[in-house]
Amino acid sequence: MENALLIGLSRQMTLERQMDVVANNVANVNTTGFKSDKSLFQEYLSPGAHEDNFIGRDRRVSYVQDRATFHDFSSGPLEQTKNPLDVAIDGDAFLAVQTPAGERYTRDGGLQINTQGQLVTASGYQVLGTNGPIVFQPTDKDITIADDGNVTVLEGSSAVDSLRGKLRLVNFAEAQRLLKEGSNLYAGDGAAAQPALTARVHQGYIEKSNVNAVAEMSRMIDVTRAYTQLSSMLQQQGDLRKTALEKLADVPA
């Protein structure tokens, strides 16, 4: 197969994977705390010929390779909800939550209280405090979450605040190693969680997705056009090859 066909095919394969990334970003444009992904491409040079019967140096053939996908952890805009259980994280940090698969991390601060009085995410996973899950009593009222993560309530008829825990905020020295697992959760995948000492939370707010919908839709159109143009080019190359073979077949022996 000619080099043009191989190079075009390599580009089409990367465009297909890039479309998956872009489509996932668009699908989560309204997901609380979602962080978009970006594709990273590089040139891949095919190895030179190793036989000794070539005259001169073998020409380099440049293919397209999607080297990696990386997370964009830039902050999304804040939206005021006035819900006392909603929190938005200000800083490079995550909430630690407990799942059946182990400890996971999220930026989704749309929290709730389940039937057992536990503070949980929208998916029902326990939100971890510095001393374990945060649990409320049936008589608790006026829940306050301070900017340092301390959760206090007024218990019963008491006028004195009672501490129910402190949100466990963590960050990572190698945040790009985090793996998305669905339900707006990240797995550590070997990255060590450490206390986020400078992060703060805003009660009554949520952090919206950092996806730029207009930019992602434009990128989706660009990817679609590039894929279509490559398909046309590959078809033309195939037709030229077919025509050349037909003409060679007509040449008298």
XYZ file of N, CA and C in Angstrom:
759
model
N 0.852 -1.196 0.000
C 0.000 0.000 0.000
C 0.886 1.243 0.000
N 0.523 2.276 -0.762
C 1.335 3.466 -0.867
C 1.374 4.234 0.451
N 2.456 5.045 0.590
C 2.628 5.812 1.828
C 1.475 6.773 2.074
N 0.947 7.384 0.993
C -0.162 8.340 1.160
C -1.359 7.675 1.822
N -1.622 6.422 1.456
C -2.749 5.710 2.053
C -2.476 5.399 3.522
N -1.261 5.010 3.823
C -0.920 4.690 5.212
C -0.975 5.931 6.092
N -0.431 7.037 5.583
C -0.445 8.280 6.369
C -1.879 8.758 6.582
N -2.688 8.704 5.519
C -4.083 9.113 5.650
C -4.837 8.248 6.640
N -4.566 6.953 6.605
C -5.234 6.047 7.537
C -4.831 6.334 8.974
N -3.552 6.629 9.202
C -3.105 6.943 10.563
C -3.797 8.200 11.077
N -3.985 9.182 10.194
C -4.671 10.418 10.592
C -6.144 10.146 10.889
N -6.784 9.314 10.074
C -8.183 8.994 10.312
C -8.377 8.301 11.659
N -7.450 7.420 12.021
C -7.559 6.718 13.304
C -7.459 7.693 14.469
N -6.558 8.672 14.374
C -6.431 9.654 15.456
C -7.632 10.585 15.490
N -8.175 10.926 14.313
C -9.369 11.774 14.278
C -10.558 11.069 14.921
N -10.655 9.773 14.716
C -11.754 9.016 15.320
C -11.657 9.046 16.842
N -10.438 8.881 17.360
C -10.271 8.925 18.816
C -10.446 10.339 19.347
N -10.021 11.340 18.565
C -10.244 12.725 18.992
C -11.727 13.046 19.046
N -12.495 12.514 18.106
C -13.939 12.736 18.109
C -14.578 12.147 19.369
N -14.101 11.002 19.824
C -14.611 10.409 21.061
C -14.392 11.350 22.244
N -13.200 11.968 22.290
C -12.881 12.897 23.390
C -13.772 14.124 23.322
N -13.895 14.701 22.134
C -14.711 15.910 21.968
C -16.175 15.615 22.282
N -16.684 14.484 21.796
C -18.081 14.132 22.043
C -18.349 13.964 23.536
N -17.401 13.387 24.259
C -17.569 13.231 25.707
C -17.587 14.588 26.402
N -16.758 15.518 25.940
C -16.772 16.873 26.507
C -18.130 17.539 26.285
N -18.642 17.444 25.060
C -19.932 18.070 24.736
C -21.055 17.454 25.563
N -20.997 16.129 25.753
C -22.048 15.449 26.514
C -22.058 15.878 27.975
N -20.931 16.383 28.482
C -20.836 16.760 29.895
C -20.747 18.271 30.096
N -21.248 19.027 29.132
C -21.158 20.480 29.239
C -21.959 20.998 30.427
N -22.975 20.256 30.874
C -23.790 20.679 32.019
C -23.562 19.815 33.256
N -22.499 19.026 33.258
C -22.193 18.169 34.404
C -21.416 18.958 35.446
N -21.920 18.991 36.667
C -21.294 19.764 37.737
C -19.875 19.286 38.004
N -18.936 20.226 37.988
C -17.555 19.918 38.337
C -16.784 19.135 37.292
N -17.369 18.941 36.099
C -16.687 18.143 35.073
C -15.475 18.889 34.540
N -14.405 18.126 34.274
C -13.180 18.670 33.694
C -12.993 18.075 32.303
N -12.796 18.948 31.334
C -12.690 18.495 29.948
C -11.361 17.794 29.694
N -11.315 17.046 28.610
C -10.105 16.350 28.185
C -9.631 16.939 26.858
N -8.334 16.830 26.625
C -7.728 17.289 25.376
C -6.866 16.164 24.814
N -6.728 16.148 23.494
C -5.895 15.157 22.821
C -4.535 15.765 22.505
N -3.514 14.941 22.626
C -2.142 15.374 22.353
C -1.602 14.527 21.208
N -1.159 15.184 20.147
C -0.683 14.488 18.957
C 0.814 14.701 18.785
N 1.441 13.777 18.068
C 2.849 13.929 17.740
C 3.125 13.237 16.412
N 4.271 13.593 15.834
C 4.693 12.972 14.585
C 5.399 11.660 14.893
N 5.027 10.632 14.168
C 5.684 9.333 14.312
C 6.423 9.031 13.020
N 7.729 8.847 13.108
C 8.544 8.560 11.931
C 8.728 7.061 11.804
N 8.393 6.533 10.620
C 8.564 5.109 10.408
C 10.050 4.781 10.382
N 10.442 3.614 10.871
C 11.861 3.241 10.884
C 12.402 3.121 9.470
N 13.666 3.446 9.315
C 14.301 3.348 8.006
C 14.515 1.906 7.590
N 14.791 1.710 6.301
C 15.021 0.360 5.794
C 16.290 -0.215 6.393
N 16.267 -1.497 6.656
C 17.414 -2.147 7.294
C 18.166 -3.068 6.344
N 17.635 -3.283 5.142
C 18.348 -4.124 4.195
C 19.544 -3.362 3.617
N 20.509 -4.077 3.049
C 21.724 -3.447 2.551
C 21.716 -3.260 1.039
N 20.565 -3.451 0.405
C 20.519 -3.327 -1.040
C 19.814 -2.057 -1.512
N 19.698 -1.054 -0.602
C 19.115 0.220 -0.968
C 20.205 1.214 -1.332
N 19.979 1.974 -2.380
C 20.937 3.002 -2.780
C 20.493 4.327 -2.162
N 21.373 4.923 -1.411
C 21.032 6.164 -0.740
C 20.219 5.908 0.521
N 19.921 6.971 1.230
C 19.189 6.864 2.487
C 17.701 6.689 2.229
N 17.074 5.909 3.093
C 15.631 5.710 2.995
C 14.915 6.978 3.447
N 13.875 7.410 2.731
C 13.147 8.626 3.095
C 12.305 8.401 4.347
N 12.228 9.433 5.165
C 11.392 9.355 6.354
C 9.926 9.487 5.961
N 9.094 8.695 6.598
C 7.654 8.773 6.374
C 7.002 9.184 7.690
N 6.307 10.318 7.690
C 5.727 10.874 8.915
C 4.267 10.462 9.057
N 3.967 9.724 10.104
C 2.595 9.326 10.409
C 2.069 10.199 11.546
N 0.779 10.118 11.785
C 0.147 10.865 12.877
C -0.142 9.896 14.017
N 0.220 10.297 15.226
C 0.003 9.439 16.390
C -0.607 10.262 17.515
N -1.712 9.775 18.090
C -2.279 10.458 19.259
C -1.531 9.949 20.485
N -0.660 10.784 20.957
C 0.253 10.386 22.026
C -0.459 10.129 23.340
N -1.426 11.003 23.658
C -2.085 10.870 24.962
C -3.324 11.754 25.000
N -4.113 11.531 26.036
C -5.234 12.409 26.373
C -4.968 12.966 27.765
N -5.088 14.273 27.928
C -4.810 14.865 29.233
C -6.014 15.648 29.733
N -6.082 15.811 31.056
C -7.198 16.509 31.699
C -6.919 18.009 31.778
N -7.941 18.785 31.528
C -7.872 20.237 31.734
C -8.502 20.539 33.090
N -7.658 20.790 34.091
C -8.153 20.996 35.450
C -8.408 22.468 35.771
N -8.533 23.304 34.768
C -8.861 24.700 35.040
C -10.257 24.789 35.666
N -10.451 25.814 36.471
C -11.709 25.949 37.213
C -12.858 26.328 36.286
N -14.020 25.792 36.591
C -15.232 26.178 35.879
C -15.913 27.332 36.599
N -16.877 27.971 35.959
C -17.588 29.088 36.606
C -18.426 28.612 37.787
N -18.589 29.482 38.771
C -19.404 29.160 39.941
C -20.842 29.617 39.723
N -21.759 28.808 40.232
C -23.178 29.137 40.147
C -23.777 29.084 41.542
N -24.422 30.171 41.950
C -25.022 30.214 43.278
C -26.345 29.458 43.289
N -26.470 28.546 44.255
C -27.702 27.762 44.391
C -28.442 28.073 45.694
N -27.717 28.615 46.673
C -28.239 28.903 48.013
C -28.649 27.633 48.765
N -28.273 26.486 48.216
C -28.494 25.210 48.915
C -27.347 25.021 49.910
N -27.636 24.890 51.208
C -26.555 24.805 52.198
C -25.661 23.580 52.040
N -26.119 22.570 51.303
C -25.297 21.370 51.118
C -24.429 21.440 49.866
N -24.621 22.460 49.043
C -23.794 22.607 47.852
C -22.495 23.322 48.201
N -21.393 22.807 47.674
C -20.097 23.440 47.896
C -19.320 23.483 46.591
N -18.611 24.572 46.380
C -17.707 24.710 45.241
C -16.299 24.852 45.786
N -15.366 24.134 45.204
C -13.982 24.145 45.682
C -13.216 25.251 44.982
N -12.577 26.077 45.775
C -11.726 27.138 45.253
C -10.278 26.695 45.435
N -9.656 26.279 44.340
C -8.278 25.804 44.423
C -8.109 24.459 43.750
N -6.882 24.014 43.723
C -6.535 22.750 43.058
C -6.738 21.601 44.040
N -8.003 21.197 44.202
C -8.306 20.162 45.202
C -9.532 19.372 44.779
N -9.743 18.261 45.483
C -10.876 17.373 45.229
C -11.504 16.967 46.554
N -12.789 16.626 46.503
C -13.439 15.986 47.641
C -13.124 14.500 47.610
N -12.829 13.929 48.768
C -12.603 12.490 48.870
C -13.928 11.809 49.196
N -14.260 10.749 48.470
C -15.511 10.021 48.699
C -15.215 8.532 48.785
N -16.102 7.820 49.458
C -15.961 6.375 49.619
C -16.922 5.662 48.678
N -16.385 4.767 47.861
C -17.201 3.988 46.931
C -16.961 2.504 47.193
N -17.800 1.618 46.648
C -17.557 0.184 46.811
C -16.208 -0.255 46.256
N -15.659 0.498 45.298
C -14.363 0.149 44.712
C -13.199 0.786 45.452
N -13.499 1.525 46.513
C -12.436 2.183 47.268
C -12.585 3.691 47.246
N -11.561 4.375 47.717
C -11.602 5.832 47.797
C -11.466 6.452 46.410
N -12.340 7.411 46.115
C -12.305 8.124 44.853
C -12.383 9.618 45.127
N -12.273 10.423 44.053
C -12.159 11.876 44.209
C -13.049 12.572 43.181
N -13.606 13.717 43.569
C -14.538 14.421 42.690
C -14.488 15.916 42.953
N -14.899 16.687 41.928
C -15.090 18.128 42.079
C -16.575 18.470 42.145
N -17.421 17.471 42.076
C -18.868 17.681 42.104
C -19.303 17.938 43.546
N -19.646 19.175 43.822
C -20.031 19.554 45.177
C -21.526 19.625 45.407
N -22.319 19.014 44.521
C -23.767 18.959 44.742
C -24.082 17.835 45.717
N -24.032 18.113 47.017
C -24.130 17.081 48.051
C -25.553 16.940 48.586
N -25.787 15.802 49.246
C -27.096 15.488 49.799
C -26.918 14.762 51.129
N -28.024 14.535 51.813
C -28.032 13.724 53.043
C -28.925 12.523 52.777
N -28.368 11.315 52.976
C -29.160 10.110 52.704
C -30.023 9.742 53.917
N -30.716 8.646 53.829
C -31.651 8.247 54.893
C -30.936 7.885 56.194
N -29.653 7.573 56.118
C -28.874 7.276 57.333
C -28.249 8.529 57.935
N -28.537 9.693 57.360
C -27.981 10.941 57.881
C -26.569 11.218 57.404
N -26.081 10.444 56.430
C -24.722 10.626 55.939
C -24.681 11.659 54.814
N -23.608 12.427 54.788
C -23.389 13.374 53.706
C -22.865 12.595 52.499
N -23.570 12.684 51.380
C -23.224 11.868 50.206
C -23.234 12.733 48.944
N -22.658 12.178 47.875
C -22.694 12.835 46.567
C -24.040 12.566 45.910
N -24.245 13.153 44.733
C -25.493 12.933 44.003
C -25.651 11.478 43.597
N -24.528 10.740 43.505
C -24.572 9.313 43.165
C -24.717 8.428 44.393
N -24.752 9.030 45.581
C -24.960 8.263 46.808
C -23.706 7.804 47.507
N -22.523 8.275 47.095
C -21.276 7.865 47.733
C -20.980 8.759 48.939
N -20.496 8.146 50.008
C -20.212 8.888 51.236
C -19.092 9.904 51.019
N -19.343 11.126 51.471
C -18.308 12.162 51.447
C -17.461 11.991 52.701
N -16.163 11.904 52.513
C -15.264 11.652 53.640
C -14.810 12.951 54.288
N -14.778 12.921 55.614
C -14.183 14.002 56.371
C -12.782 13.595 56.808
N -12.130 14.444 57.540
C -10.784 14.124 58.012
C -10.786 12.969 59.005
N -11.945 12.685 59.610
C -12.050 11.570 60.557
C -13.079 10.538 60.114
N -13.313 10.448 58.801
C -14.264 9.458 58.308
C -15.520 10.114 57.759
N -16.565 9.320 57.490
C -17.812 9.868 56.936
C -18.427 10.923 57.850
N -19.099 11.883 57.244
C -19.761 12.952 57.995
C -21.227 12.573 58.170
N -21.666 12.478 59.433
C -23.018 11.990 59.746
C -23.757 13.049 60.565
N -25.027 13.291 60.180
C -25.856 14.254 60.887
C -26.882 13.523 61.766
N -27.353 14.229 62.788
C -28.384 13.719 63.681
C -29.756 14.210 63.220
N -30.818 13.475 63.555
C -32.162 13.884 63.117
C -32.564 15.278 63.589
N -31.971 15.723 64.695
C -32.354 17.026 65.241
C -31.477 18.169 64.738
N -30.527 17.871 63.845
C -29.628 18.921 63.341
C -30.363 19.877 62.414
N -29.981 21.130 62.498
C -30.547 22.158 61.612
C -29.493 23.230 61.369
N -29.791 24.130 60.438
C -28.889 25.243 60.113
C -27.458 24.744 59.856
N -27.316 23.925 58.832
C -26.000 23.387 58.484
C -25.131 24.490 57.883
N -23.927 24.604 58.415
C -22.974 25.605 57.930
C -21.678 24.899 57.543
N -21.197 25.209 56.344
C -19.916 24.678 55.887
C -18.982 25.866 55.705
N -17.963 25.945 56.569
C -17.035 27.071 56.538
C -16.083 26.936 55.357
N -15.359 28.014 55.064
C -14.462 27.984 53.905
C -13.304 27.017 54.094
N -13.003 26.628 55.340
C -11.938 25.646 55.574
C -12.472 24.211 55.567
N -13.798 24.047 55.337
C -14.389 22.723 55.246
C -15.050 22.233 56.513
N -14.982 22.972 57.604
C -15.629 22.554 58.851
C -17.153 22.579 58.683
N -17.802 21.481 59.078
C -19.253 21.354 58.968
C -19.851 21.445 60.362
N -20.645 22.478 60.612
C -21.262 22.675 61.919
C -22.773 22.770 61.767
N -23.481 22.490 62.863
C -24.944 22.536 62.877
C -25.403 23.103 64.212
N -26.675 23.453 64.248
C -27.336 23.727 65.511
C -28.139 22.492 65.865
N -27.827 21.892 67.003
C -28.458 20.626 67.393
C -29.641 20.890 68.307
N -30.842 20.493 67.843
C -32.043 20.672 68.658
C -32.314 22.139 68.931
N -32.516 22.439 70.203
C -32.796 23.820 70.618
C -31.542 24.554 71.045
N -30.399 23.920 70.888
C -29.150 24.538 71.306
C -28.818 25.724 70.415
N -28.224 26.744 71.021
C -27.787 27.926 70.276
C -26.291 27.880 70.008
N -25.658 26.769 70.394
C -24.216 26.615 70.223
C -23.947 25.657 69.066
N -23.025 26.038 68.198
C -22.688 25.198 67.049
C -22.058 23.885 67.498
N -22.470 22.801 66.828
C -21.884 21.485 67.063
C -21.140 21.055 65.799
N -19.921 20.573 65.952
C -19.097 20.168 64.822
C -19.464 18.753 64.390
N -19.717 18.575 63.098
C -20.043 17.249 62.564
C -18.900 16.668 61.732
N -17.877 17.428 61.504
C -16.724 16.941 60.753
C -16.114 18.043 59.913
N -15.087 17.676 59.186
C -14.405 18.610 58.296
C -14.177 17.921 56.965
N -14.623 18.556 55.886
C -14.452 17.975 54.565
C -12.981 17.674 54.306
N -12.735 16.482 53.794
C -11.352 16.100 53.472
C -11.041 16.533 52.042
N -10.284 17.590 51.915
C -9.880 18.113 50.615
C -8.462 17.639 50.318
N -8.263 17.086 49.131
C -6.944 16.544 48.775
C -6.532 17.077 47.407
N -5.237 17.058 47.165
C -4.726 17.345 45.827
C -3.623 16.356 45.499
N -3.065 16.477 44.294
C -2.110 15.492 43.805
C -0.945 16.199 43.129
N 0.259 15.712 43.423
C 1.433 16.262 42.767
C 1.442 15.896 41.288
N 0.849 14.742 40.949
C 0.781 14.289 39.555
C -0.692 14.079 39.184
N -1.420 15.170 39.089
C -2.871 15.086 38.871
C -3.219 14.462 37.520
N -2.319 14.554 36.538
C -2.616 13.978 35.228
C -2.684 12.454 35.267
N -2.220 11.842 36.339
C -2.297 10.383 36.452
C -3.675 9.915 36.902
N -4.533 10.852 37.323
C -5.879 10.472 37.742
C -6.665 9.910 36.554
N -7.460 8.887 36.821
C -8.257 8.240 35.787
C -9.739 8.515 36.015
N -10.432 8.923 34.964
C -11.873 9.116 35.060
C -12.560 7.755 35.074
N -13.520 7.599 36.004
C -14.205 6.318 36.149
C -15.711 6.415 35.928
N -16.208 7.548 35.482
C -17.647 7.723 35.371
C -18.218 8.251 36.673
N -19.457 8.706 36.640
C -20.129 9.299 37.805
C -19.343 10.480 38.365
N -18.551 11.130 37.481
C -17.775 12.308 37.872
C -16.720 11.985 38.926
N -16.185 10.775 38.901
C -15.194 10.335 39.876
C -13.845 10.106 39.211
N -12.794 10.294 40.006
C -11.438 9.994 39.574
C -10.844 8.935 40.496
N -10.063 8.048 39.900
C -9.300 7.068 40.670
C -7.856 7.529 40.746
N -7.196 7.220 41.870
C -5.832 7.689 42.063
C -4.838 7.086 41.088
N -4.980 5.792 40.769
C -4.086 5.090 39.839
C -2.614 5.312 40.196
N -2.301 5.182 41.468
C -0.916 5.317 41.912
C -0.526 6.716 42.338
N -1.340 7.725 41.979
C -1.049 9.088 42.415
C -1.439 9.238 43.894
N -0.521 9.747 44.687
C -0.732 9.846 46.131
C -1.523 11.106 46.479
N -2.616 10.927 47.224
C -3.420 12.064 47.674
C -2.763 12.707 48.887
N -2.737 14.016 48.895
C -2.163 14.754 50.020
C -3.120 15.879 50.415
N -3.102 16.288 51.680
C -4.033 17.329 52.120
C -3.857 18.622 51.334
N -4.966 19.188 50.911
C -4.945 20.466 50.197
C -5.100 21.579 51.222
N -3.996 22.087 51.708
C -4.013 23.020 52.828
C -4.500 24.414 52.444
N -4.332 24.795 51.183
C -4.698 26.151 50.780
C -6.064 26.227 50.096
N -6.679 25.084 49.817
C -7.979 25.083 49.134
C -9.074 25.576 50.071
N -10.072 26.196 49.500
C -11.214 26.698 50.253
C -12.508 26.265 49.563
N -13.599 26.281 50.318
C -14.896 25.911 49.749
C -15.874 27.067 49.930
N -16.818 27.139 49.002
C -17.859 28.168 49.057
C -19.196 27.459 49.229
N -19.846 27.685 50.348
C -21.149 27.077 50.602
C -22.222 27.776 49.782
N -23.174 26.966 49.287
C -24.267 27.524 48.518
C -23.932 27.767 47.062
N -22.807 27.220 46.613
C -22.396 27.344 45.216
C -22.033 25.958 44.669
N -22.077 25.812 43.360
C -21.528 24.642 42.695
C -20.609 25.122 41.580
N -19.621 24.305 41.272
C -18.729 24.606 40.155
C -19.275 23.928 38.901
N -19.537 24.704 37.891
C -20.056 24.142 36.648
C -18.912 23.554 35.815
N -19.272 22.848 34.779
C -18.279 22.246 33.887
C -17.385 23.324 33.284
N -16.103 22.988 33.084
C -15.197 23.946 32.457
C -15.152 23.787 30.935
N -16.083 22.997 30.384
C -16.154 22.803 28.936
C -16.669 24.078 28.270
N -15.938 24.550 27.270
C -16.392 25.669 26.458
C -17.214 25.085 25.312
N -18.528 25.183 25.415
C -19.416 24.514 24.469
C -19.180 24.985 23.037
N -18.985 26.288 22.847
C -18.785 26.814 21.494
C -17.484 26.275 20.904
N -16.416 26.287 21.700
C -15.130 25.800 21.211
C -15.179 24.312 20.885
N -15.868 23.536 21.730
C -15.941 22.092 21.496
C -16.786 21.771 20.271
N -17.866 22.500 20.048
C -18.668 22.274 18.860
C -17.884 22.638 17.595
N -17.102 23.718 17.678
C -16.257 24.092 16.538
C -15.205 23.024 16.270
N -14.650 22.487 17.352
C -13.657 21.419 17.197
C -14.302 20.175 16.595
N -15.513 19.877 16.990
C -16.207 18.712 16.431
C -16.432 18.881 14.929
N -16.801 20.090 14.506
C -16.990 20.353 13.080
C -15.664 20.204 12.329
N -14.583 20.731 12.918
C -13.264 20.628 12.283
C -12.843 19.175 12.113
N -13.068 18.367 13.155
C -12.691 16.956 13.083
C -13.510 16.244 12.004
N -14.809 16.543 11.949
C -15.673 15.917 10.945
C -15.234 16.287 9.529
N -14.921 17.560 9.318
C -14.477 17.995 7.997
C -13.155 17.340 7.616
N -12.210 17.298 8.551
C -10.911 16.683 8.265
C -11.068 15.212 7.917
N -11.942 14.521 8.641
C -12.157 13.099 8.371
C -12.766 12.909 6.979
N -13.726 13.769 6.623
C -14.366 13.675 5.313
C -13.373 13.958 4.187
N -12.536 14.980 4.378
C -11.533 15.308 3.364
C -10.528 14.179 3.183
N -10.133 13.559 4.290
C -9.209 12.432 4.199
C -9.846 11.249 3.484
N -11.108 11.008 3.764
C -11.812 9.920 3.079
C -11.823 10.141 1.579
N -12.075 11.405 1.177
C -12.076 11.739 -0.238
C -10.685 11.548 -0.846
N -9.648 11.984 -0.114
C -8.287 11.842 -0.614
C -7.901 10.374 -0.772
N -8.254 9.564 0.217
C -7.936 8.137 0.142
C -8.672 7.460 -1.006
N -9.903 7.897 -1.247
C -10.654 7.343 -2.371
C -9.978 7.701 -3.691
N -9.504 8.945 -3.801
C -8.804 9.371 -5.011
C -7.515 8.589 -5.212
N -6.779 8.358 -4.117
C -5.541 7.585 -4.210
C -5.839 6.153 -4.663
N -6.922 5.602 -4.123
C -7.299 4.248 -4.534
C -7.678 4.188 -6.005
N -8.395 5.209 -6.470
C -8.784 5.253 -7.887
C -7.564 5.391 -8.786
N -6.596 6.228 -8.372
C -5.377 6.388 -9.166
C -4.600 5.078 -9.258
N -4.528 4.376 -8.148
C -3.823 3.100 -8.144
C -4.531 2.094 -9.057
N -5.846 2.085 -8.985
C -6.614 1.163 -9.826
C -6.410 1.477 -11.305
N -6.431 2.798 -11.636
C -6.247 3.210 -13.025
C -4.856 2.827 -13.523
N -3.836 3.054 -12.653
C -2.474 2.704 -13.040
C -2.323 1.215 -13.307
N -2.940 0.401 -12.482
C -2.855 -1.061 -12.672
C -3.556 -1.477 -13.957
N -4.699 -0.835 -14.256
C -5.423 -1.171 -15.478
C -4.625 -0.805 -16.726
N -3.930 0.355 -16.687
C -3.135 0.756 -17.835
C -1.908 -0.137 -18.008
N -1.312 -0.524 -16.878
C -0.170 -1.435 -16.961
C -0.591 -2.778 -17.544
N -1.802 -3.195 -17.222
C -2.277 -4.477 -17.745
C -2.482 -4.430 -19.253
N -2.724 -3.215 -19.816
C -2.920 -3.075 -21.249
C -1.630 -2.952 -22.044
N -0.505 -2.782 -21.343
C 0.781 -2.647 -22.039
C 1.175 -3.992 -22.635
N 1.521 -4.023 -23.947
C 1.902 -5.311 -24.562
C 3.146 -5.905 -23.884
N 3.160 -7.206 -23.756
C 4.303 -7.865 -23.109
C 5.531 -7.792 -24.001
